[in-house]
Amino acid sequence: MLNKQISKSTLAKLLATENISVEYRKVQTASFDIVNRRLTLPIMNDTTPEMTDLLVGHEVCHALDTPQAYVTAAKAGGSAFSTFLNVVEDARIERRMKDRYPGLRKPMAIAYRQFTERDFFGIKGQDVNAMLLIDRINLHFKIGAMAGINFNAEETVFVNEIDNADTFSEVKDIAERLYVFCKAELDQKRQDAKEEFEKRKENGEFDGDDFGDNDGFGEDTEDYDDVDPNNSGSYDGDDDDFESEDR
């Protein structure tokens, strides 16, 4: 295990073309501290070589391509917004990673399939097309056709923009508009659910309970206290703020 960690640490430094700090910790997923130039990799005994290559390659590309402006934008937008920023930025840097290191394309595809088979994203038995757009976009760019995700015409515009984003300024612009769009989407879903609740209540299916109004969308301090804007770690989709089942 130690030799493997040393080997992957060396690989990360070589790919990043700088002497970044590499640490192994008991964390859920890999992350890269943009400010302190520190790559954190999870200690997982059952990680396959392909999974490790994916985690290392992904975070190294954050080191190469994600600017410190990411930190500024994440702090300014709030923790909930930083989730959107990370999803869009992940898509951009992974595309650039495949272009820069073509040899990583195959192990990346294998790794995402392995993660999916282990239900890392938490979508087993779920209707992925009922998820919010941000969650579907995250799955689309990570596991592709395996997710079986559909987008309508309006949503496809965002998907295409993300697929073609080349600079961080483009990422930030897309994330800002996507955040507003998904806020409206969530508001509509809650309104529909409230109307359905009232209808069923009139039919005697409920005993006078009130429909909860706490969706948590804008409650950054309650739902995202553990988000570090310096850290551009891979979004795993475990986002209670959107009542999502994606991981």
XYZ file of C-alpha atoms in Angstrom:
247
model
C 0.000 0.000 0.000
C 2.789 2.432 0.938
C 4.674 1.800 -2.309
C 1.457 2.352 -4.263
C 0.867 5.668 -2.470
C 4.412 6.828 -3.159
C 4.038 5.851 -6.822
C 0.751 7.739 -7.247
C 2.113 10.760 -5.350
C 5.054 10.914 -7.736
C 2.729 10.518 -10.718
C 0.569 13.389 -9.479
C 3.581 15.678 -9.140
C 4.838 14.784 -12.602
C 1.444 15.339 -14.234
C 0.964 18.627 -12.413
C 4.443 19.790 -13.516
C 5.026 21.213 -10.030
C 5.998 19.918 -6.608
C 2.480 19.871 -5.201
C 1.878 18.438 -1.756
C 0.144 15.040 -1.805
C -1.610 13.631 1.243
C -3.562 10.432 1.873
C -6.442 10.726 4.340
C -9.609 8.910 5.359
C -11.904 11.093 3.243
C -14.767 10.206 0.906
C -13.210 11.472 -2.298
C -10.168 13.269 -3.697
C -9.762 17.038 -3.594
C -7.269 19.762 -4.481
C -6.625 22.853 -2.381
C -6.062 25.514 -5.029
C -4.522 28.060 -2.659
C -2.186 25.771 -0.712
C -1.479 23.492 -3.712
C -2.312 20.360 -1.750
C -3.779 17.217 -3.297
C -5.705 14.980 -0.898
C -6.407 11.397 -1.922
C -8.702 8.981 -0.081
C -7.400 5.871 1.636
C -9.566 3.125 0.171
C -8.431 -0.478 0.349
C -10.734 -1.581 -2.456
C -9.813 1.133 -4.945
C -8.942 -0.215 -8.386
C -5.966 1.127 -10.374
C -8.413 2.793 -12.763
C -10.219 4.539 -9.906
C -6.931 5.851 -8.541
C -5.887 7.081 -11.987
C -9.207 8.899 -12.312
C -8.940 10.535 -8.890
C -5.325 11.572 -9.421
C -5.862 12.765 -12.982
C -8.980 14.744 -12.113
C -7.410 16.636 -9.227
C -4.152 17.211 -11.091
C -6.153 18.943 -13.807
C -7.660 21.189 -11.149
C -4.055 22.014 -10.243
C -3.258 22.784 -13.874
C -6.431 24.535 -15.019
C -8.552 25.821 -12.136
C -7.463 29.382 -11.271
C -7.579 31.033 -7.857
C -10.469 33.068 -9.240
C -12.467 29.916 -8.485
C -11.985 30.555 -4.761
C -13.069 34.175 -5.082
C -16.173 33.246 -7.070
C -17.115 30.439 -4.682
C -16.827 32.688 -1.643
C -18.760 35.509 -3.296
C -21.555 33.242 -4.528
C -22.049 31.277 -1.328
C -21.731 27.594 -0.610
C -24.812 26.496 -2.567
C -23.555 28.353 -5.650
C -20.114 26.791 -5.238
C -21.724 23.394 -5.884
C -22.889 24.605 -9.305
C -19.505 26.161 -9.976
C -17.777 22.887 -9.155
C -20.039 20.760 -11.364
C -19.429 23.001 -14.381
C -15.699 23.344 -13.683
C -15.360 19.571 -13.257
C -16.790 19.061 -16.732
C -14.347 21.575 -18.219
C -11.202 20.255 -16.557
C -12.024 16.607 -17.277
C -12.444 17.407 -20.958
C -9.104 19.224 -20.931
C -7.535 16.317 -19.058
C -8.584 13.883 -21.773
C -7.134 16.181 -24.415
C -3.879 16.689 -22.503
C -3.434 13.049 -21.440
C -5.208 10.817 -23.999
C -3.913 7.748 -22.190
C -6.256 8.533 -19.294
C -9.401 8.269 -21.423
C -9.748 4.510 -21.114
C -9.020 4.174 -17.363
C -11.377 7.097 -16.692
C -14.219 5.388 -18.545
C -13.516 2.115 -16.737
C -13.336 3.877 -13.352
C -16.657 5.653 -13.792
C -18.250 2.362 -14.760
C -16.782 0.762 -11.632
C -18.017 3.613 -9.445
C -21.459 3.268 -11.006
C -21.530 -0.488 -10.411
C -20.769 0.213 -6.738
C -23.586 2.776 -6.704
C -21.170 5.506 -5.664
C -23.549 8.077 -7.153
C -26.556 6.684 -5.280
C -28.788 6.336 -8.332
C -29.662 2.652 -8.101
C -33.435 2.299 -8.281
C -33.834 6.045 -8.824
C -35.560 7.844 -11.698
C -32.591 9.968 -12.728
C -34.740 12.024 -15.085
C -36.822 13.216 -12.122
C -33.732 14.780 -10.538
C -32.974 18.472 -10.723
C -31.034 19.684 -13.723
C -27.776 20.286 -11.828
C -27.750 16.658 -10.655
C -28.525 15.333 -14.124
C -25.784 17.469 -15.631
C -23.307 16.166 -13.076
C -24.195 12.563 -13.919
C -24.200 13.236 -17.659
C -20.652 14.560 -17.690
C -19.332 11.921 -15.300
C -20.920 8.648 -16.428
C -22.502 9.603 -19.740
C -24.874 7.201 -21.469
C -24.838 4.795 -18.508
C -27.034 7.249 -16.621
C -29.744 7.270 -19.312
C -30.422 10.978 -18.821
C -32.682 13.049 -21.060
C -32.634 16.831 -21.467
C -35.294 19.069 -22.972
C -34.445 21.814 -25.462
C -33.933 24.503 -22.818
C -31.737 22.235 -20.704
C -29.723 21.102 -23.722
C -28.563 24.690 -24.194
C -26.817 24.536 -20.817
C -25.368 21.093 -21.554
C -23.913 22.286 -24.864
C -22.485 25.432 -23.293
C -20.771 23.400 -20.582
C -19.439 20.978 -23.180
C -17.853 23.875 -25.054
C -16.657 26.014 -22.131
C -12.932 26.647 -22.499
C -12.174 29.313 -19.896
C -13.028 29.731 -16.237
C -14.863 32.981 -16.976
C -17.202 30.966 -19.207
C -17.629 28.408 -16.426
C -18.557 31.135 -13.940
C -21.081 32.698 -16.313
C -22.750 29.342 -17.021
C -22.834 28.416 -13.331
C -24.488 31.716 -12.412
C -27.237 31.305 -15.006
C -27.670 27.619 -14.180
C -28.047 28.469 -10.482
C -30.867 30.914 -11.238
C -32.520 28.416 -13.578
C -32.418 25.606 -11.011
C -33.733 27.884 -8.262
C -36.777 28.547 -10.448
C -36.992 24.827 -11.237
C -36.975 23.941 -7.553
C -39.584 26.602 -6.757
C -41.864 25.130 -9.436
C -41.363 21.588 -8.184
C -42.241 22.675 -4.670
C -45.311 24.538 -5.878
C -46.455 21.459 -7.780
C -45.848 19.293 -4.718
C -47.745 21.718 -2.493
C -50.722 21.725 -4.847
C -50.683 17.936 -4.947
C -50.519 17.842 -1.142
C -53.498 20.188 -0.804
C -55.476 18.157 -3.315
C -54.807 14.902 -1.471
C -55.513 16.612 1.853
C -58.960 17.623 0.581
C -59.545 13.968 -0.302
C -58.847 13.032 3.306
C -55.458 11.398 2.729
C -53.765 13.559 5.402
C -54.763 14.616 8.900
C -54.221 18.335 8.720
C -50.424 18.330 8.606
C -48.917 21.404 7.000
C -46.834 21.224 3.863
C -43.215 21.962 4.770
C -41.671 25.042 3.172
C -38.057 24.316 4.062
C -36.354 23.242 0.845
C -33.030 24.623 2.041
C -32.038 26.062 -1.336
C -30.661 29.320 -0.058
C -29.750 28.240 3.450
C -26.024 28.097 2.797
C -24.901 28.291 6.419
C -27.168 25.440 7.472
C -26.532 23.012 4.651
C -23.013 23.838 3.506
C -20.979 24.629 6.594
C -18.438 21.989 5.581
C -17.774 23.379 2.113
C -14.281 24.806 1.681
C -14.179 27.229 -1.282
C -10.408 26.720 -1.519
C -11.079 23.084 -2.238
C -12.136 22.128 -5.740
C -12.848 18.519 -4.828
C -14.957 16.383 -7.117
C -18.637 16.960 -6.547
C -20.189 13.731 -5.371
C -23.729 14.986 -5.631
C -24.650 14.323 -1.997
C -26.438 17.650 -1.892
C -29.214 17.859 0.688
C -29.840 21.438 -0.412
C -31.592 20.094 -3.493
C -33.148 17.024 -1.946
C -31.140 15.045 -4.458
C -30.529 11.324 -4.504
C -27.435 11.740 -6.690
C -23.997 10.997 -5.319
